[in-house]
Amino acid sequence: MKKELTLLFMLFLLVGCTEDKRQPEIKQLQHEVLDFPDMMIGSPGDIQKEGDCLLVLDIQQDSLFHRVDLANNRYRGMFGAKGQGPDELIHPCGLKALGDGRWACFDQGKNDVNMISLDADGNMVGLSRMFKNKAFMTFNIVPLSEELFILNGETNGAMLALIDKEGTVLSVSDEYPYKDDAEKNIPVRFRAMAYQGTLRVNDNGYVAYAFHGAKQVHLYKVENKMMKKVGEVIDGYGHYKPDMRREGAYGSAHDSNYPECYLDLALTDKHVYALYSGRTYKEYRLSAFEGETVYVYDWTGNLLKTYQLDVPITRFCIDDEEQVMYATANVPEPTIVSFELE
């Protein structure tokens, strides 16, 4: 009897260990083209959805934003003038839906955050400044609300900073990563250039930052005007050379023999979706900035699922119900495609 109990106990341990080591699910996804004959995308910079409105930032056209009415499967045209005037944008970076037909974007050319207001037909009826940035090194700023913002750049060595409308720093993230003492001794602003990436923020205070040149994702939650780290993915470090030839200039060159990593992010309160390239610029050239793999993490950084796409995409977003992925893909021209997730 004792021998039988021992065998049962060992079998129980074996089964438990086997279950703990199960690999996350890998699911194949097939794309569908959202065909709009009168829509010509030049060079997509971002794609975001709110309700039935889908916006695509186009950094190559004279106007900046495409609008698609998903409810009626209709292309509504473009809006947003490019220029230096008061109602124009120079180089918008990213989009974030604010609700009620309002969208926010950071203009790298003017170094400010703007609110775009649309009417029911998708026409721009207003452009107003939400925040004027005065920080020295800034790559992106995304609003949490009309009063609070997440700044990505270099703030006292940190990757991210929570700031208010006056620019006061309320809280900061951890510093830019380093794999050893040699990288730690690289001045932080050169590491900041090497570890640039994608910043996403959702309405409930969740913040994710993923690197283009290293397989890392850093996860935070903002509560009571404090930014707290809740998880991370550390699967590699950057391969780069800092350019210190000119005094007062900051630059770092990614080694083209190593793969590009995370290209884009999408967030919900439950999950973080990360588009991964895995392609080297040396072999793929500009196609290195396309990816066929989307990793799904929880907010502690655990990998839950992997989606393998039948076509590579450049940017993407997820609907609120996590049922459909919308993306831009070169098939062969830049086109909007969708994937059914579940």
PDB file of C-alpha atoms in Angstrom, residues 100-264:
ATOM      1  CA  ASP A 100     -16.919  62.087 -27.958  1.00  0.00           C
ATOM      2  CA  GLY A 101     -15.215  62.470 -31.329  1.00  0.00           C
ATOM      3  CA  ARG A 102     -11.977  63.762 -29.798  1.00  0.00           C
ATOM      4  CA  TRP A 103      -8.503  62.421 -30.516  1.00  0.00           C
ATOM      5  CA  ALA A 104      -5.073  63.330 -29.189  1.00  0.00           C
ATOM      6  CA  CYS A 105      -1.687  63.213 -30.903  1.00  0.00           C
ATOM      7  CA  PHE A 106       1.819  64.424 -30.126  1.00  0.00           C
ATOM      8  CA  ASP A 107       3.341  66.682 -32.789  1.00  0.00           C
ATOM      9  CA  GLN A 108       7.077  66.025 -32.848  1.00  0.00           C
ATOM     10  CA  GLY A 109       7.564  69.059 -35.081  1.00  0.00           C
ATOM     11  CA  LYS A 110       5.969  71.517 -32.654  1.00  0.00           C
ATOM     12  CA  ASN A 111       6.726  69.505 -29.508  1.00  0.00           C
ATOM     13  CA  ASP A 112       3.176  69.708 -28.194  1.00  0.00           C
ATOM     14  CA  VAL A 113       0.106  67.539 -27.602  1.00  0.00           C
ATOM     15  CA  ASN A 114      -2.972  68.433 -29.624  1.00  0.00           C
ATOM     16  CA  MET A 115      -6.661  67.585 -29.386  1.00  0.00           C
ATOM     17  CA  ILE A 116      -8.481  66.968 -32.671  1.00  0.00           C
ATOM     18  CA  SER A 117     -12.283  67.353 -32.601  1.00  0.00           C
ATOM     19  CA  LEU A 118     -14.447  65.680 -35.259  1.00  0.00           C
ATOM     20  CA  ASP A 119     -18.118  66.135 -36.101  1.00  0.00           C
ATOM     21  CA  ALA A 120     -20.576  63.311 -36.739  1.00  0.00           C
ATOM     22  CA  ASP A 121     -19.491  63.081 -40.384  1.00  0.00           C
ATOM     23  CA  GLY A 122     -15.816  62.785 -39.483  1.00  0.00           C
ATOM     24  CA  ASN A 123     -14.823  66.313 -40.472  1.00  0.00           C
ATOM     25  CA  MET A 124     -12.283  68.098 -38.310  1.00  0.00           C
ATOM     26  CA  VAL A 125     -13.975  71.005 -36.582  1.00  0.00           C
ATOM     27  CA  GLY A 126     -11.229  71.955 -34.145  1.00  0.00           C
ATOM     28  CA  LEU A 127      -7.551  71.611 -33.277  1.00  0.00           C
ATOM     29  CA  SER A 128      -6.441  72.792 -29.847  1.00  0.00           C
ATOM     30  CA  ARG A 129      -3.275  72.443 -27.825  1.00  0.00           C
ATOM     31  CA  MET A 130      -3.546  70.281 -24.728  1.00  0.00           C
ATOM     32  CA  PHE A 131       0.048  70.607 -23.550  1.00  0.00           C
ATOM     33  CA  LYS A 132       3.207  72.425 -24.640  1.00  0.00           C
ATOM     34  CA  ASN A 133       6.320  70.373 -23.954  1.00  0.00           C
ATOM     35  CA  LYS A 134       9.450  72.003 -22.533  1.00  0.00           C
ATOM     36  CA  ALA A 135      11.443  68.884 -21.696  1.00  0.00           C
ATOM     37  CA  PHE A 136      14.856  68.569 -23.335  1.00  0.00           C
ATOM     38  CA  MET A 137      14.624  65.084 -24.858  1.00  0.00           C
ATOM     39  CA  THR A 138      11.139  63.845 -25.716  1.00  0.00           C
ATOM     40  CA  PHE A 139      10.070  61.128 -28.155  1.00  0.00           C
ATOM     41  CA  ASN A 140       6.351  61.007 -27.390  1.00  0.00           C
ATOM     42  CA  ILE A 141       3.713  62.280 -24.964  1.00  0.00           C
ATOM     43  CA  VAL A 142       0.365  60.518 -24.475  1.00  0.00           C
ATOM     44  CA  PRO A 143      -2.471  61.945 -22.345  1.00  0.00           C
ATOM     45  CA  LEU A 144      -3.989  59.951 -19.522  1.00  0.00           C
ATOM     46  CA  SER A 145      -6.603  62.687 -19.200  1.00  0.00           C
ATOM     47  CA  GLU A 146      -6.842  66.375 -19.993  1.00  0.00           C
ATOM     48  CA  GLU A 147      -4.749  67.031 -16.877  1.00  0.00           C
ATOM     49  CA  LEU A 148      -2.204  64.175 -16.772  1.00  0.00           C
ATOM     50  CA  PHE A 149       0.283  62.968 -19.375  1.00  0.00           C
ATOM     51  CA  ILE A 150       2.891  60.228 -19.826  1.00  0.00           C
ATOM     52  CA  LEU A 151       6.144  61.570 -21.288  1.00  0.00           C
ATOM     53  CA  ASN A 152       8.631  59.262 -23.009  1.00  0.00           C
ATOM     54  CA  GLY A 153      12.118  60.659 -23.379  1.00  0.00           C
ATOM     55  CA  GLU A 154      14.716  61.183 -20.701  1.00  0.00           C
ATOM     56  CA  THR A 155      13.588  62.591 -17.359  1.00  0.00           C
ATOM     57  CA  ASN A 156      16.238  62.357 -14.658  1.00  0.00           C
ATOM     58  CA  GLY A 157      17.412  59.127 -16.251  1.00  0.00           C
ATOM     59  CA  ALA A 158      13.939  57.565 -16.417  1.00  0.00           C
ATOM     60  CA  MET A 159      12.239  56.202 -19.540  1.00  0.00           C
ATOM     61  CA  LEU A 160       8.798  57.561 -18.659  1.00  0.00           C
ATOM     62  CA  ALA A 161       7.474  60.373 -16.511  1.00  0.00           C
ATOM     63  CA  LEU A 162       3.991  61.184 -15.251  1.00  0.00           C
ATOM     64  CA  ILE A 163       3.497  64.946 -15.572  1.00  0.00           C
ATOM     65  CA  ASP A 164       0.651  67.378 -15.066  1.00  0.00           C
ATOM     66  CA  LYS A 165      -0.557  70.128 -17.390  1.00  0.00           C
ATOM     67  CA  GLU A 166       2.052  72.549 -16.057  1.00  0.00           C
ATOM     68  CA  GLY A 167       4.861  70.082 -16.791  1.00  0.00           C
ATOM     69  CA  THR A 168       5.483  69.192 -13.145  1.00  0.00           C
ATOM     70  CA  VAL A 169       6.971  65.711 -12.772  1.00  0.00           C
ATOM     71  CA  LEU A 170       4.743  63.707 -10.429  1.00  0.00           C
ATOM     72  CA  SER A 171       6.301  60.247 -10.806  1.00  0.00           C
ATOM     73  CA  VAL A 172       8.882  58.458 -12.949  1.00  0.00           C
ATOM     74  CA  SER A 173       9.487  54.940 -14.219  1.00  0.00           C
ATOM     75  CA  ASP A 174      12.672  52.921 -13.918  1.00  0.00           C
ATOM     76  CA  GLU A 175      15.754  53.920 -15.898  1.00  0.00           C
ATOM     77  CA  TYR A 176      16.792  52.764 -19.351  1.00  0.00           C
ATOM     78  CA  PRO A 177      18.086  49.171 -19.266  1.00  0.00           C
ATOM     79  CA  TYR A 178      21.633  47.917 -19.383  1.00  0.00           C
ATOM     80  CA  LYS A 179      22.881  44.330 -19.614  1.00  0.00           C
ATOM     81  CA  ASP A 180      26.260  44.856 -17.900  1.00  0.00           C
ATOM     82  CA  ASP A 181      28.522  47.484 -16.377  1.00  0.00           C
ATOM     83  CA  ALA A 182      29.870  48.493 -19.782  1.00  0.00           C
ATOM     84  CA  GLU A 183      26.392  49.424 -21.027  1.00  0.00           C
ATOM     85  CA  LYS A 184      25.545  51.026 -17.694  1.00  0.00           C
ATOM     86  CA  ASN A 185      28.471  53.407 -18.206  1.00  0.00           C
ATOM     87  CA  ILE A 186      27.037  54.632 -21.527  1.00  0.00           C
ATOM     88  CA  PRO A 187      25.512  58.071 -20.804  1.00  0.00           C
ATOM     89  CA  VAL A 188      21.769  57.768 -20.272  1.00  0.00           C
ATOM     90  CA  ARG A 189      20.794  59.988 -23.200  1.00  0.00           C
ATOM     91  CA  PHE A 190      22.620  57.715 -25.630  1.00  0.00           C
ATOM     92  CA  ARG A 191      20.873  54.713 -24.077  1.00  0.00           C
ATOM     93  CA  ALA A 192      17.603  56.595 -24.447  1.00  0.00           C
ATOM     94  CA  MET A 193      18.254  56.938 -28.177  1.00  0.00           C
ATOM     95  CA  ALA A 194      19.038  53.222 -28.436  1.00  0.00           C
ATOM     96  CA  TYR A 195      15.979  52.090 -26.475  1.00  0.00           C
ATOM     97  CA  GLN A 196      13.304  54.064 -28.273  1.00  0.00           C
ATOM     98  CA  GLY A 197       9.998  52.313 -28.752  1.00  0.00           C
ATOM     99  CA  THR A 198       6.209  52.411 -28.725  1.00  0.00           C
ATOM    100  CA  LEU A 199       4.284  53.992 -25.847  1.00  0.00           C
ATOM    101  CA  ARG A 200       0.608  53.178 -25.303  1.00  0.00           C
ATOM    102  CA  VAL A 201      -1.756  54.305 -22.545  1.00  0.00           C
ATOM    103  CA  ASN A 202      -5.374  53.313 -21.923  1.00  0.00           C
ATOM    104  CA  ASP A 203      -8.196  55.152 -20.170  1.00  0.00           C
ATOM    105  CA  ASN A 204      -7.848  53.241 -16.893  1.00  0.00           C
ATOM    106  CA  GLY A 205      -4.250  54.181 -16.241  1.00  0.00           C
ATOM    107  CA  TYR A 206      -2.439  51.216 -17.773  1.00  0.00           C
ATOM    108  CA  VAL A 207       0.842  52.106 -19.492  1.00  0.00           C
ATOM    109  CA  ALA A 208       3.040  49.936 -21.716  1.00  0.00           C
ATOM    110  CA  TYR A 209       6.363  50.734 -23.380  1.00  0.00           C
ATOM    111  CA  ALA A 210       8.035  48.306 -25.819  1.00  0.00           C
ATOM    112  CA  PHE A 211      11.420  48.723 -27.513  1.00  0.00           C
ATOM    113  CA  HIS A 212      12.026  48.656 -31.245  1.00  0.00           C
ATOM    114  CA  GLY A 213      15.593  47.389 -30.874  1.00  0.00           C
ATOM    115  CA  ALA A 214      15.347  44.995 -27.906  1.00  0.00           C
ATOM    116  CA  LYS A 215      12.848  42.333 -26.870  1.00  0.00           C
ATOM    117  CA  GLN A 216      11.557  44.107 -23.776  1.00  0.00           C
ATOM    118  CA  VAL A 217       8.150  45.390 -22.669  1.00  0.00           C
ATOM    119  CA  HIS A 218       7.715  47.476 -19.506  1.00  0.00           C
ATOM    120  CA  LEU A 219       4.299  47.647 -17.838  1.00  0.00           C
ATOM    121  CA  TYR A 220       2.919  50.221 -15.406  1.00  0.00           C
ATOM    122  CA  LYS A 221      -0.276  51.322 -13.691  1.00  0.00           C
ATOM    123  CA  VAL A 222      -1.013  54.920 -12.686  1.00  0.00           C
ATOM    124  CA  GLU A 223      -3.002  55.368  -9.492  1.00  0.00           C
ATOM    125  CA  ASN A 224      -3.273  58.422  -7.238  1.00  0.00           C
ATOM    126  CA  LYS A 225      -0.855  60.319  -9.517  1.00  0.00           C
ATOM    127  CA  MET A 226       1.840  57.686  -9.020  1.00  0.00           C
ATOM    128  CA  MET A 227       3.248  55.368 -11.681  1.00  0.00           C
ATOM    129  CA  LYS A 228       3.861  51.856 -10.352  1.00  0.00           C
ATOM    130  CA  LYS A 229       5.553  49.059 -12.271  1.00  0.00           C
ATOM    131  CA  VAL A 230       3.333  45.971 -12.486  1.00  0.00           C
ATOM    132  CA  GLY A 231       5.211  43.738 -14.915  1.00  0.00           C
ATOM    133  CA  GLU A 232       7.881  43.361 -17.577  1.00  0.00           C
ATOM    134  CA  VAL A 233       9.152  41.169 -20.399  1.00  0.00           C
ATOM    135  CA  ILE A 234      12.956  40.922 -20.563  1.00  0.00           C
ATOM    136  CA  ASP A 235      14.008  38.617 -23.396  1.00  0.00           C
ATOM    137  CA  GLY A 236      17.015  40.526 -24.710  1.00  0.00           C
ATOM    138  CA  TYR A 237      18.991  43.769 -24.786  1.00  0.00           C
ATOM    139  CA  GLY A 238      19.892  46.237 -27.496  1.00  0.00           C
ATOM    140  CA  HIS A 239      22.784  45.848 -29.924  1.00  0.00           C
ATOM    141  CA  TYR A 240      23.932  49.351 -30.822  1.00  0.00           C
ATOM    142  CA  LYS A 241      26.815  51.779 -30.955  1.00  0.00           C
ATOM    143  CA  PRO A 242      26.466  55.216 -29.362  1.00  0.00           C
ATOM    144  CA  ASP A 243      27.593  58.068 -31.607  1.00  0.00           C
ATOM    145  CA  MET A 244      29.575  60.458 -29.421  1.00  0.00           C
ATOM    146  CA  ARG A 245      31.494  62.236 -32.180  1.00  0.00           C
ATOM    147  CA  ARG A 246      29.723  65.576 -31.846  1.00  0.00           C
ATOM    148  CA  GLU A 247      29.489  67.409 -28.549  1.00  0.00           C
ATOM    149  CA  GLY A 248      25.914  68.122 -27.551  1.00  0.00           C
ATOM    150  CA  ALA A 249      24.480  65.646 -30.101  1.00  0.00           C
ATOM    151  CA  TYR A 250      22.952  62.317 -29.114  1.00  0.00           C
ATOM    152  CA  GLY A 251      22.666  59.275 -31.354  1.00  0.00           C
ATOM    153  CA  SER A 252      22.866  55.483 -31.321  1.00  0.00           C
ATOM    154  CA  ALA A 253      23.002  53.147 -34.323  1.00  0.00           C
ATOM    155  CA  HIS A 254      21.205  49.780 -34.133  1.00  0.00           C
ATOM    156  CA  ASP A 255      23.300  46.868 -35.407  1.00  0.00           C
ATOM    157  CA  SER A 256      21.544  45.716 -38.605  1.00  0.00           C
ATOM    158  CA  ASN A 257      22.686  42.125 -38.019  1.00  0.00           C
ATOM    159  CA  TYR A 258      20.248  41.858 -35.107  1.00  0.00           C
ATOM    160  CA  PRO A 259      16.461  41.748 -35.491  1.00  0.00           C
ATOM    161  CA  GLU A 260      14.019  44.563 -35.108  1.00  0.00           C
ATOM    162  CA  CYS A 261      11.768  43.766 -32.173  1.00  0.00           C
ATOM    163  CA  TYR A 262       8.435  45.276 -31.133  1.00  0.00           C
ATOM    164  CA  LEU A 263       6.798  47.439 -33.791  1.00  0.00           C
ATOM    165  CA  ASP A 264       3.510  48.366 -32.113  1.00  0.00           C
TER     166      ASP A 264
END
